[in-house]
Amino acid sequence: MTIDAPIDTAAPPAPVASPIASLLTAPILPTLLRLAIPNMIAMVGSTLVAIAETSYIGRLGTIPLAAIALVFPFAMLTQMMSAGAMGGGVSSAISRALGAGNRNRAATLAVHAGIIGLCGGLFFTVMMLAFGRAFFTLLGGRERVLEEACGYSQVLFSGAVAIWLVNTLASIIRGTGDMRLPSMILIGTSVLQIALGGTLGLGLFGVTQFGMPGVAAGQLIAFSCAAIFFLWYLLSGRSRLPLNFRAFHVERAMFFDILKVGAVACLSPLQTVLTILIFTKILATFGTEMLAGYGIGSRLEFLLIPITFAFGIASVPMVGMAIGAGDLKRARRVAWTAAAASGLTVGTIGLVIALDPALWVSLFTRDTGVTAAAHSYFHWAGPAFAFFGIGVSLYFSSQGAARVGGPVLASTGRLLIVAIGGVGLMLAQAPAWTLFALIGGAMVVFGLATAASVALARWGK
């Protein structure tokens, strides 16, 4: 007598979609949030670095604080260009190749991206070592302030290759849809930079005090360690897109695929820095209180950038893969969803602070003149933060679609409004609140113009 074994009539398990393929089919908003949150945390880490560095540079004295103000625009420019602009071009090209199912092309693009990152870092090294002193002098640096700025800059930019490589290699990994690992490493880099910069700059734990060059060395060492880790990770085969140098050969088309987005996108951070410098120069003519009030207001704006960056950079691989797969409707839905999430989040914060500026201003000052100036800034600019969030997010989504010209032109429009309008108001001796209204209006124009460019642009081949 035999007993038949029970027959398993259940259907075989469905194949598990790869993390890359899931970006083409997964629900848009939950996926965006899952990708955005790690980036947001990493950007908060970068913000903490800025706060920590300002704190212990302040302990070195007033002159070092003035010196770091001269170097900061150039340090911000190299970070914005390598991480957001060229980095977006890298993620865009790789995600489009993966969306089209061409992993070999994506791997080849990754190696070409590394070469671009190396060249970008070398460019900043040569430019700042050769012309840094002239730039700082043009911005008003004199005597000891100028020397401190040069000492910090020479150490920092001698290792600009490390900064560019870190942001480029992180963008390669982001292009595969992996946001978690780059964010974890960048957070670790921030912690290491804070620890080393404070130790070397202030001479903690018995270490010789190197002052400003020591602070810069902390960043240089931290980013060098991160670059080494990213290279190891990509070469070890552990990433979603392993690098293979053995089969590599230079192809101009690969460089063009990255640079047609990244090189054009680099104009946007350059215009952002110019906008800040021009407006600060104009506002300085209205007195110290107005300048200080704007400083408090722009500090909140700076802290909101991680939110817009997080949603925007999370949309790049999702848009890019959809474009590569020919799913243009999904690509646009991703872009508008990211823009709505960014605009709603940032806009809500801006509206709350516009209604009650004391929630933020009281954290920094009790001076009546400065408080009044900061309140005026938030009343006029706060409601426009939503448009700023929409514009920045769509700028990144356009990188994913390889159609970044419109958002860059929108950024140009913002620059022209601030520059021409600001000079006109200054010559007309208009009250200071009109300058803050101008800033808010420029944000609205930037957001609406970017949205219009995305709506009208033809995405796809």
Short mmCIF file of C-alpha atoms in Angstrom, two decimals:
data_model
loop_
_atom_site.label_atom_id
_atom_site.label_comp_id
_atom_site.label_asym_id
_atom_site.label_seq_id
_atom_site.Cartn_x
_atom_site.Cartn_y
_atom_site.Cartn_z
CA MET A 1 0.00 0.00 0.00
CA THR A 2 1.34 3.30 -1.00
CA ILE A 3 0.38 6.76 0.11
CA ASP A 4 0.60 9.42 -2.50
CA ALA A 5 2.34 12.59 -1.39
CA PRO A 6 0.13 15.64 -1.48
CA ILE A 7 0.47 17.61 -4.65
CA ASP A 8 1.41 21.28 -4.19
CA THR A 9 -1.03 23.16 -6.35
CA ALA A 10 0.14 26.59 -5.25
CA ALA A 11 1.49 28.84 -7.95
CA PRO A 12 5.26 29.29 -8.04
CA PRO A 13 6.45 32.45 -6.36
CA ALA A 14 6.64 35.46 -8.60
CA PRO A 15 10.14 36.64 -9.40
CA VAL A 16 11.30 39.44 -7.18
CA ALA A 17 11.84 42.65 -9.11
CA SER A 18 15.32 44.07 -8.92
CA PRO A 19 15.74 47.36 -7.06
CA ILE A 20 16.48 49.07 -10.39
CA ALA A 21 13.46 47.63 -12.22
CA SER A 22 11.16 48.52 -9.33
CA LEU A 23 11.76 52.23 -9.95
CA LEU A 24 9.87 51.81 -13.24
CA THR A 25 6.76 50.32 -11.67
CA ALA A 26 6.60 51.17 -7.96
CA PRO A 27 4.03 53.73 -6.69
CA ILE A 28 5.47 57.18 -7.27
CA LEU A 29 4.91 59.11 -4.02
CA PRO A 30 5.96 56.33 -1.57
CA THR A 31 9.04 55.63 -3.69
CA LEU A 32 9.95 59.32 -3.82
CA LEU A 33 9.66 59.61 -0.05
CA ARG A 34 11.76 56.47 0.45
CA LEU A 35 14.49 57.90 -1.78
CA ALA A 36 14.24 61.48 -0.49
CA ILE A 37 14.50 60.86 3.25
CA PRO A 38 18.11 59.53 3.21
CA ASN A 39 19.17 62.50 1.07
CA MET A 40 17.44 64.88 3.45
CA ILE A 41 19.32 63.40 6.41
CA ALA A 42 22.63 63.64 4.54
CA MET A 43 21.98 67.28 3.67
CA VAL A 44 21.13 68.04 7.28
CA GLY A 45 24.56 66.61 8.11
CA SER A 46 26.12 69.11 5.69
CA THR A 47 24.19 71.90 7.37
CA LEU A 48 25.50 70.81 10.78
CA VAL A 49 29.03 70.96 9.37
CA ALA A 50 28.48 74.59 8.35
CA ILE A 51 27.14 75.43 11.81
CA ALA A 52 29.96 73.59 13.60
CA GLU A 53 32.67 75.16 11.46
CA THR A 54 31.24 78.63 12.02
CA SER A 55 31.22 77.91 15.75
CA TYR A 56 34.84 76.89 16.14
CA ILE A 57 36.12 79.38 13.59
CA GLY A 58 34.39 81.98 15.75
CA ARG A 59 36.51 80.77 18.66
CA LEU A 60 39.59 81.59 16.58
CA GLY A 61 38.50 85.24 16.40
CA THR A 62 36.71 87.85 14.31
CA ILE A 63 39.36 87.90 11.57
CA PRO A 64 38.97 84.17 10.76
CA LEU A 65 35.17 84.65 10.68
CA ALA A 66 35.58 87.44 8.13
CA ALA A 67 38.03 85.29 6.17
CA ILE A 68 35.70 82.30 5.92
CA ALA A 69 32.98 84.61 4.58
CA LEU A 70 35.27 85.36 1.63
CA VAL A 71 35.99 81.70 0.88
CA PHE A 72 32.46 80.39 1.50
CA PRO A 73 30.94 81.34 -1.91
CA PHE A 74 33.69 79.42 -3.72
CA ALA A 75 33.47 76.41 -1.40
CA MET A 76 29.69 76.41 -1.88
CA LEU A 77 30.14 76.69 -5.65
CA THR A 78 32.38 73.61 -5.92
CA GLN A 79 29.96 71.59 -3.78
CA MET A 80 26.89 72.72 -5.75
CA MET A 81 28.53 72.11 -9.11
CA SER A 82 29.94 68.68 -8.26
CA ALA A 83 26.95 67.35 -6.29
CA GLY A 84 23.87 69.02 -7.74
CA ALA A 85 24.76 70.14 -11.28
CA MET A 86 27.35 67.75 -12.72
CA GLY A 87 26.24 65.09 -10.25
CA GLY A 88 22.72 65.36 -11.60
CA GLY A 89 24.07 64.95 -15.13
CA VAL A 90 25.89 61.79 -14.06
CA SER A 91 22.83 60.28 -12.35
CA SER A 92 20.66 61.23 -15.33
CA ALA A 93 22.86 59.54 -17.94
CA ILE A 94 23.27 56.35 -15.90
CA SER A 95 19.58 56.06 -15.00
CA ARG A 96 18.52 56.59 -18.62
CA ALA A 97 20.87 53.81 -19.74
CA LEU A 98 19.57 51.48 -17.04
CA GLY A 99 15.98 52.32 -17.90
CA ALA A 100 16.71 51.29 -21.48
CA GLY A 101 18.13 47.98 -20.19
CA ASN A 102 21.70 48.76 -21.26
CA ARG A 103 23.85 47.96 -18.21
CA ASN A 104 27.09 47.92 -20.23
CA ARG A 105 26.50 51.49 -21.36
CA ALA A 106 25.67 52.52 -17.79
CA ALA A 107 28.92 50.98 -16.52
CA THR A 108 30.93 52.73 -19.24
CA LEU A 109 29.22 56.03 -18.44
CA ALA A 110 30.20 55.59 -14.78
CA VAL A 111 33.91 55.42 -15.65
CA HIS A 112 33.61 58.48 -17.90
CA ALA A 113 31.85 60.26 -15.03
CA GLY A 114 34.83 59.52 -12.78
CA ILE A 115 37.13 61.15 -15.33
CA ILE A 116 34.89 64.22 -15.45
CA GLY A 117 34.95 64.41 -11.63
CA LEU A 118 38.74 64.21 -11.64
CA CYS A 119 39.01 67.00 -14.22
CA GLY A 120 36.47 69.17 -12.39
CA GLY A 121 38.46 68.91 -9.16
CA LEU A 122 41.72 69.74 -10.94
CA PHE A 123 40.08 72.79 -12.53
CA PHE A 124 39.06 74.19 -9.15
CA THR A 125 42.50 73.43 -7.71
CA VAL A 126 44.30 75.32 -10.47
CA MET A 127 41.80 78.19 -10.52
CA MET A 128 41.80 78.82 -6.76
CA LEU A 129 45.53 78.34 -6.23
CA ALA A 130 46.29 80.70 -9.12
CA PHE A 131 43.57 83.32 -8.69
CA GLY A 132 42.20 82.83 -5.17
CA ARG A 133 44.01 85.84 -3.73
CA ALA A 134 42.72 88.04 -6.55
CA PHE A 135 39.14 86.82 -5.99
CA PHE A 136 39.29 87.49 -2.24
CA THR A 137 40.81 90.94 -2.81
CA LEU A 138 37.98 91.75 -5.24
CA LEU A 139 35.46 90.80 -2.53
CA GLY A 140 37.10 93.24 -0.10
CA GLY A 141 39.70 91.07 1.66
CA ARG A 142 42.59 93.06 3.13
CA GLU A 143 45.67 92.44 5.28
CA ARG A 144 45.19 89.68 7.90
CA VAL A 145 41.70 88.78 6.68
CA LEU A 146 43.10 88.22 3.19
CA GLU A 147 45.99 86.10 4.52
CA GLU A 148 43.67 83.93 6.62
CA ALA A 149 41.35 83.43 3.65
CA CYS A 150 44.27 82.44 1.42
CA GLY A 151 45.62 80.01 4.04
CA TYR A 152 42.25 78.26 4.33
CA SER A 153 41.62 78.25 0.58
CA GLN A 154 45.04 76.87 -0.38
CA VAL A 155 44.62 73.83 1.86
CA LEU A 156 40.96 73.22 0.95
CA PHE A 157 41.27 73.56 -2.81
CA SER A 158 44.53 71.66 -3.04
CA GLY A 159 42.27 68.66 -2.45
CA ALA A 160 39.30 69.74 -4.61
CA VAL A 161 39.71 66.46 -6.54
CA ALA A 162 38.57 64.57 -3.42
CA ILE A 163 35.42 66.71 -3.13
CA TRP A 164 34.56 66.25 -6.80
CA LEU A 165 35.24 62.51 -6.72
CA VAL A 166 33.08 61.97 -3.65
CA ASN A 167 30.11 63.80 -5.17
CA THR A 168 30.61 62.23 -8.60
CA LEU A 169 30.91 58.66 -7.30
CA ALA A 170 27.93 59.22 -4.99
CA SER A 171 25.96 60.40 -8.05
CA ILE A 172 26.87 57.20 -9.91
CA ILE A 173 25.38 55.16 -7.08
CA ARG A 174 22.32 57.43 -6.88
CA GLY A 175 21.79 56.90 -10.61
CA THR A 176 21.04 53.25 -9.84
CA GLY A 177 18.35 54.30 -7.36
CA ASP A 178 20.47 53.59 -4.26
CA MET A 179 20.18 56.68 -2.06
CA ARG A 180 20.88 55.03 1.27
CA LEU A 181 24.58 54.19 0.94
CA PRO A 182 25.71 57.60 -0.40
CA SER A 183 23.72 59.29 2.37
CA MET A 184 25.27 57.10 5.09
CA ILE A 185 28.80 57.78 3.82
CA LEU A 186 28.17 61.52 3.51
CA ILE A 187 26.84 61.63 7.06
CA GLY A 188 29.97 59.82 8.24
CA THR A 189 32.07 62.27 6.25
CA SER A 190 30.32 65.18 7.97
CA VAL A 191 30.96 63.73 11.43
CA LEU A 192 34.63 63.08 10.61
CA GLN A 193 35.01 66.57 9.17
CA ILE A 194 33.58 68.18 12.29
CA ALA A 195 35.84 66.13 14.57
CA LEU A 196 39.04 66.63 12.54
CA GLY A 197 38.38 70.29 11.70
CA GLY A 198 37.79 71.18 15.33
CA THR A 199 40.77 69.17 16.56
CA LEU A 200 43.25 70.52 14.02
CA GLY A 201 41.85 74.05 13.93
CA LEU A 202 41.56 74.62 17.69
CA GLY A 203 44.37 72.31 18.81
CA LEU A 204 42.22 69.96 20.91
CA PHE A 205 43.47 66.87 22.77
CA GLY A 206 47.06 68.08 22.77
CA VAL A 207 47.25 68.45 18.98
CA THR A 208 49.09 71.47 17.62
CA GLN A 209 46.70 74.31 16.77
CA PHE A 210 46.83 74.96 13.01
CA GLY A 211 44.06 77.56 12.90
CA MET A 212 42.23 78.08 9.60
CA PRO A 213 44.44 75.70 7.57
CA GLY A 214 43.66 73.02 10.17
CA VAL A 215 39.92 73.52 9.72
CA ALA A 216 40.35 73.12 5.96
CA ALA A 217 42.54 70.04 6.46
CA GLY A 218 39.71 68.39 8.40
CA GLN A 219 37.43 68.65 5.37
CA LEU A 220 40.21 67.52 3.03
CA ILE A 221 40.98 64.39 5.05
CA ALA A 222 37.32 63.48 5.52
CA PHE A 223 36.51 63.74 1.82
CA SER A 224 39.66 61.85 0.85
CA CYS A 225 38.55 58.95 3.08
CA ALA A 226 35.07 59.03 1.54
CA ALA A 227 36.49 59.03 -2.00
CA ILE A 228 38.63 55.98 -1.22
CA PHE A 229 35.60 54.14 0.18
CA PHE A 230 33.39 54.92 -2.82
CA LEU A 231 36.12 53.75 -5.22
CA TRP A 232 36.51 50.51 -3.28
CA TYR A 233 32.76 49.96 -3.17
CA LEU A 234 32.29 50.48 -6.91
CA LEU A 235 35.30 48.34 -7.84
CA SER A 236 34.51 45.51 -5.41
CA GLY A 237 31.34 44.42 -7.19
CA ARG A 238 29.09 45.23 -4.23
CA SER A 239 27.21 48.06 -5.94
CA ARG A 240 24.24 47.73 -8.28
CA LEU A 241 26.55 48.91 -11.08
CA PRO A 242 30.11 47.55 -10.66
CA LEU A 243 32.88 49.34 -12.52
CA ASN A 244 35.09 47.45 -14.95
CA PHE A 245 38.23 49.31 -16.01
CA ARG A 246 39.62 46.35 -17.98
CA ALA A 247 37.13 46.73 -20.81
CA PHE A 248 37.11 50.54 -20.69
CA HIS A 249 37.97 52.76 -23.63
CA VAL A 250 37.30 56.46 -24.05
CA GLU A 251 34.18 57.35 -26.05
CA ARG A 252 33.35 60.98 -26.78
CA ALA A 253 29.63 60.17 -26.98
CA MET A 254 29.71 59.09 -23.32
CA PHE A 255 31.24 62.38 -22.23
CA PHE A 256 28.64 64.24 -24.30
CA ASP A 257 25.76 62.30 -22.73
CA ILE A 258 26.83 63.48 -19.28
CA LEU A 259 28.02 66.97 -20.15
CA LYS A 260 24.96 67.93 -22.22
CA VAL A 261 23.12 67.94 -18.89
CA GLY A 262 25.84 68.53 -16.29
CA ALA A 263 27.75 71.31 -18.04
CA VAL A 264 24.60 73.33 -18.75
CA ALA A 265 23.31 72.65 -15.23
CA CYS A 266 26.54 74.11 -13.79
CA LEU A 267 25.32 77.54 -14.87
CA SER A 268 22.53 77.38 -12.26
CA PRO A 269 24.71 77.23 -9.10
CA LEU A 270 26.98 79.87 -10.61
CA GLN A 271 23.96 82.14 -11.04
CA THR A 272 22.77 81.30 -7.51
CA VAL A 273 26.09 82.40 -6.02
CA LEU A 274 26.09 85.57 -8.15
CA THR A 275 22.54 86.35 -7.00
CA ILE A 276 23.57 86.07 -3.35
CA LEU A 277 26.71 88.19 -3.84
CA ILE A 278 24.92 90.92 -5.80
CA PHE A 279 21.97 91.18 -3.42
CA THR A 280 24.25 91.20 -0.36
CA LYS A 281 26.32 93.99 -1.93
CA ILE A 282 23.19 96.04 -2.67
CA LEU A 283 21.59 95.46 0.73
CA ALA A 284 24.79 96.51 2.50
CA THR A 285 24.12 100.08 1.34
CA PHE A 286 20.91 100.09 3.43
CA GLY A 287 22.80 99.65 6.71
CA THR A 288 24.02 96.98 9.08
CA GLU A 289 20.62 96.24 10.61
CA MET A 290 19.06 95.46 7.23
CA LEU A 291 22.01 93.26 6.26
CA ALA A 292 21.84 91.40 9.57
CA GLY A 293 18.08 90.93 9.22
CA TYR A 294 18.53 89.48 5.74
CA GLY A 295 21.27 87.22 7.11
CA ILE A 296 18.82 85.74 9.62
CA GLY A 297 16.19 85.27 6.93
CA SER A 298 18.53 83.73 4.36
CA ARG A 299 19.80 81.32 7.02
CA LEU A 300 16.36 79.69 7.14
CA GLU A 301 16.30 79.65 3.33
CA PHE A 302 19.66 77.85 3.41
CA LEU A 303 18.30 75.27 5.87
CA LEU A 304 15.31 74.60 3.58
CA ILE A 305 17.55 73.72 0.63
CA PRO A 306 18.08 70.14 1.92
CA ILE A 307 14.34 69.54 1.55
CA THR A 308 14.19 70.77 -2.04
CA PHE A 309 17.45 68.98 -2.89
CA ALA A 310 16.22 65.72 -1.36
CA PHE A 311 12.98 65.58 -3.38
CA GLY A 312 14.70 66.81 -6.54
CA ILE A 313 17.66 64.44 -6.49
CA ALA A 314 15.35 61.53 -5.62
CA SER A 315 13.37 62.24 -8.79
CA VAL A 316 16.43 62.08 -11.07
CA PRO A 317 16.81 58.25 -11.30
CA MET A 318 13.04 57.76 -11.40
CA VAL A 319 12.62 60.24 -14.25
CA GLY A 320 15.77 59.04 -16.02
CA MET A 321 14.80 55.37 -15.95
CA ALA A 322 11.28 56.17 -17.15
CA ILE A 323 12.72 58.23 -20.01
CA GLY A 324 15.11 55.40 -20.90
CA ALA A 325 12.23 52.91 -20.88
CA GLY A 326 10.10 55.21 -23.06
CA ASP A 327 7.47 55.80 -20.36
CA LEU A 328 7.17 59.57 -20.74
CA LYS A 329 3.88 59.83 -18.85
CA ARG A 330 5.42 58.26 -15.75
CA ALA A 331 8.49 60.52 -16.06
CA ARG A 332 6.28 63.61 -15.98
CA ARG A 333 4.16 62.29 -13.12
CA VAL A 334 7.32 61.74 -11.09
CA ALA A 335 8.51 65.30 -11.81
CA TRP A 336 5.23 66.95 -10.86
CA THR A 337 4.79 64.77 -7.77
CA ALA A 338 8.29 65.67 -6.52
CA ALA A 339 7.64 69.36 -7.25
CA ALA A 340 4.33 69.27 -5.38
CA ALA A 341 5.88 67.53 -2.36
CA SER A 342 8.81 69.97 -2.27
CA GLY A 343 6.64 73.06 -2.79
CA LEU A 344 4.08 71.98 -0.19
CA THR A 345 6.69 71.18 2.47
CA VAL A 346 8.85 74.27 1.98
CA GLY A 347 5.86 76.50 1.29
CA THR A 348 4.14 75.49 4.53
CA ILE A 349 7.24 76.40 6.53
CA GLY A 350 7.57 79.71 4.68
CA LEU A 351 3.91 80.58 5.24
CA VAL A 352 4.05 79.79 8.97
CA ILE A 353 7.16 81.94 9.42
CA ALA A 354 5.65 84.73 7.31
CA LEU A 355 2.64 84.81 9.65
CA ASP A 356 4.77 84.68 12.82
CA PRO A 357 8.44 85.53 12.06
CA ALA A 358 9.30 85.59 15.77
CA LEU A 359 9.27 81.77 15.75
CA TRP A 360 12.59 81.95 13.90
CA VAL A 361 13.96 85.45 14.44
CA SER A 362 13.81 85.31 18.25
CA LEU A 363 16.32 82.42 18.17
CA PHE A 364 19.06 84.76 16.94
CA THR A 365 18.51 88.33 18.10
CA ARG A 366 16.65 90.67 20.44
CA ASP A 367 17.84 93.82 18.67
CA THR A 368 14.74 95.77 17.64
CA GLY A 369 16.20 97.08 14.36
CA VAL A 370 17.49 93.69 13.20
CA THR A 371 14.25 92.01 14.30
CA ALA A 372 12.17 94.48 12.31
CA ALA A 373 14.31 93.90 9.21
CA ALA A 374 14.08 90.11 9.53
CA HIS A 375 10.30 90.30 10.04
CA SER A 376 10.00 92.41 6.90
CA TYR A 377 12.02 89.85 4.95
CA PHE A 378 9.78 86.96 6.00
CA HIS A 379 6.55 88.88 5.41
CA TRP A 380 7.54 89.44 1.77
CA ALA A 381 9.71 86.43 0.92
CA GLY A 382 8.19 83.70 3.11
CA PRO A 383 5.05 83.11 0.99
CA ALA A 384 7.29 82.69 -2.08
CA PHE A 385 9.27 79.79 -0.60
CA ALA A 386 6.79 77.35 -2.17
CA PHE A 387 7.73 78.56 -5.65
CA PHE A 388 11.41 78.22 -4.78
CA GLY A 389 10.83 74.61 -3.73
CA ILE A 390 8.91 73.82 -6.92
CA GLY A 391 11.58 75.39 -9.12
CA VAL A 392 14.53 73.61 -7.53
CA SER A 393 12.78 70.22 -7.60
CA LEU A 394 11.82 70.59 -11.28
CA TYR A 395 15.38 71.66 -12.09
CA PHE A 396 16.60 68.25 -10.88
CA SER A 397 13.76 66.36 -12.59
CA SER A 398 14.72 68.09 -15.84
CA GLN A 399 18.22 66.75 -15.39
CA GLY A 400 16.76 63.24 -15.31
CA ALA A 401 15.00 63.98 -18.59
CA ALA A 402 18.16 65.56 -20.10
CA ARG A 403 16.18 68.76 -20.73
CA VAL A 404 17.75 71.25 -18.34
CA GLY A 405 17.94 74.36 -20.56
CA GLY A 406 14.57 75.81 -19.49
CA PRO A 407 15.20 75.64 -15.73
CA VAL A 408 18.65 77.21 -16.21
CA LEU A 409 17.08 80.09 -18.15
CA ALA A 410 14.55 80.48 -15.32
CA SER A 411 17.48 80.80 -12.90
CA THR A 412 18.97 83.43 -15.22
CA GLY A 413 15.70 85.34 -15.03
CA ARG A 414 15.86 85.31 -11.23
CA LEU A 415 19.43 86.66 -11.34
CA LEU A 416 18.47 89.48 -13.73
CA ILE A 417 15.45 90.47 -11.64
CA VAL A 418 17.56 90.72 -8.48
CA ALA A 419 20.47 92.50 -10.18
CA ILE A 420 18.59 95.01 -12.34
CA GLY A 421 15.71 95.52 -9.93
CA GLY A 422 18.02 95.80 -6.93
CA VAL A 423 20.22 98.43 -8.56
CA GLY A 424 17.13 100.35 -9.66
CA LEU A 425 15.67 100.35 -6.15
CA MET A 426 19.02 101.38 -4.67
CA LEU A 427 19.38 104.31 -7.09
CA ALA A 428 15.78 105.34 -6.42
CA GLN A 429 16.49 105.22 -2.67
CA ALA A 430 13.44 103.01 -2.19
CA PRO A 431 12.68 101.67 1.29
CA ALA A 432 14.41 98.40 2.25
CA TRP A 433 11.18 96.38 2.29
CA THR A 434 10.99 96.78 -1.49
CA LEU A 435 14.21 94.77 -1.81
CA PHE A 436 12.67 91.94 0.21
CA ALA A 437 9.57 92.11 -1.99
CA LEU A 438 11.91 91.89 -4.98
CA ILE A 439 13.48 88.71 -3.58
CA GLY A 440 10.04 87.16 -3.11
CA GLY A 441 8.96 88.18 -6.59
CA ALA A 442 12.12 86.70 -8.09
CA MET A 443 11.38 83.38 -6.37
CA VAL A 444 7.84 83.37 -7.80
CA VAL A 445 9.14 84.07 -11.30
CA PHE A 446 11.77 81.34 -10.94
CA GLY A 447 9.21 78.74 -9.85
CA LEU A 448 6.59 79.62 -12.46
CA ALA A 449 9.12 79.91 -15.30
CA THR A 450 10.66 76.55 -14.41
CA ALA A 451 7.23 74.91 -14.26
CA ALA A 452 6.32 76.42 -17.64
CA SER A 453 9.55 75.21 -19.21
CA VAL A 454 8.93 71.66 -17.97
CA ALA A 455 5.31 71.72 -19.17
CA LEU A 456 6.31 72.92 -22.65
CA ALA A 457 9.50 70.91 -23.11
CA ARG A 458 9.47 67.77 -25.26
CA TRP A 459 10.84 64.95 -23.15
CA GLY A 460 12.20 61.78 -24.69
CA LYS A 461 14.25 61.24 -27.83
#
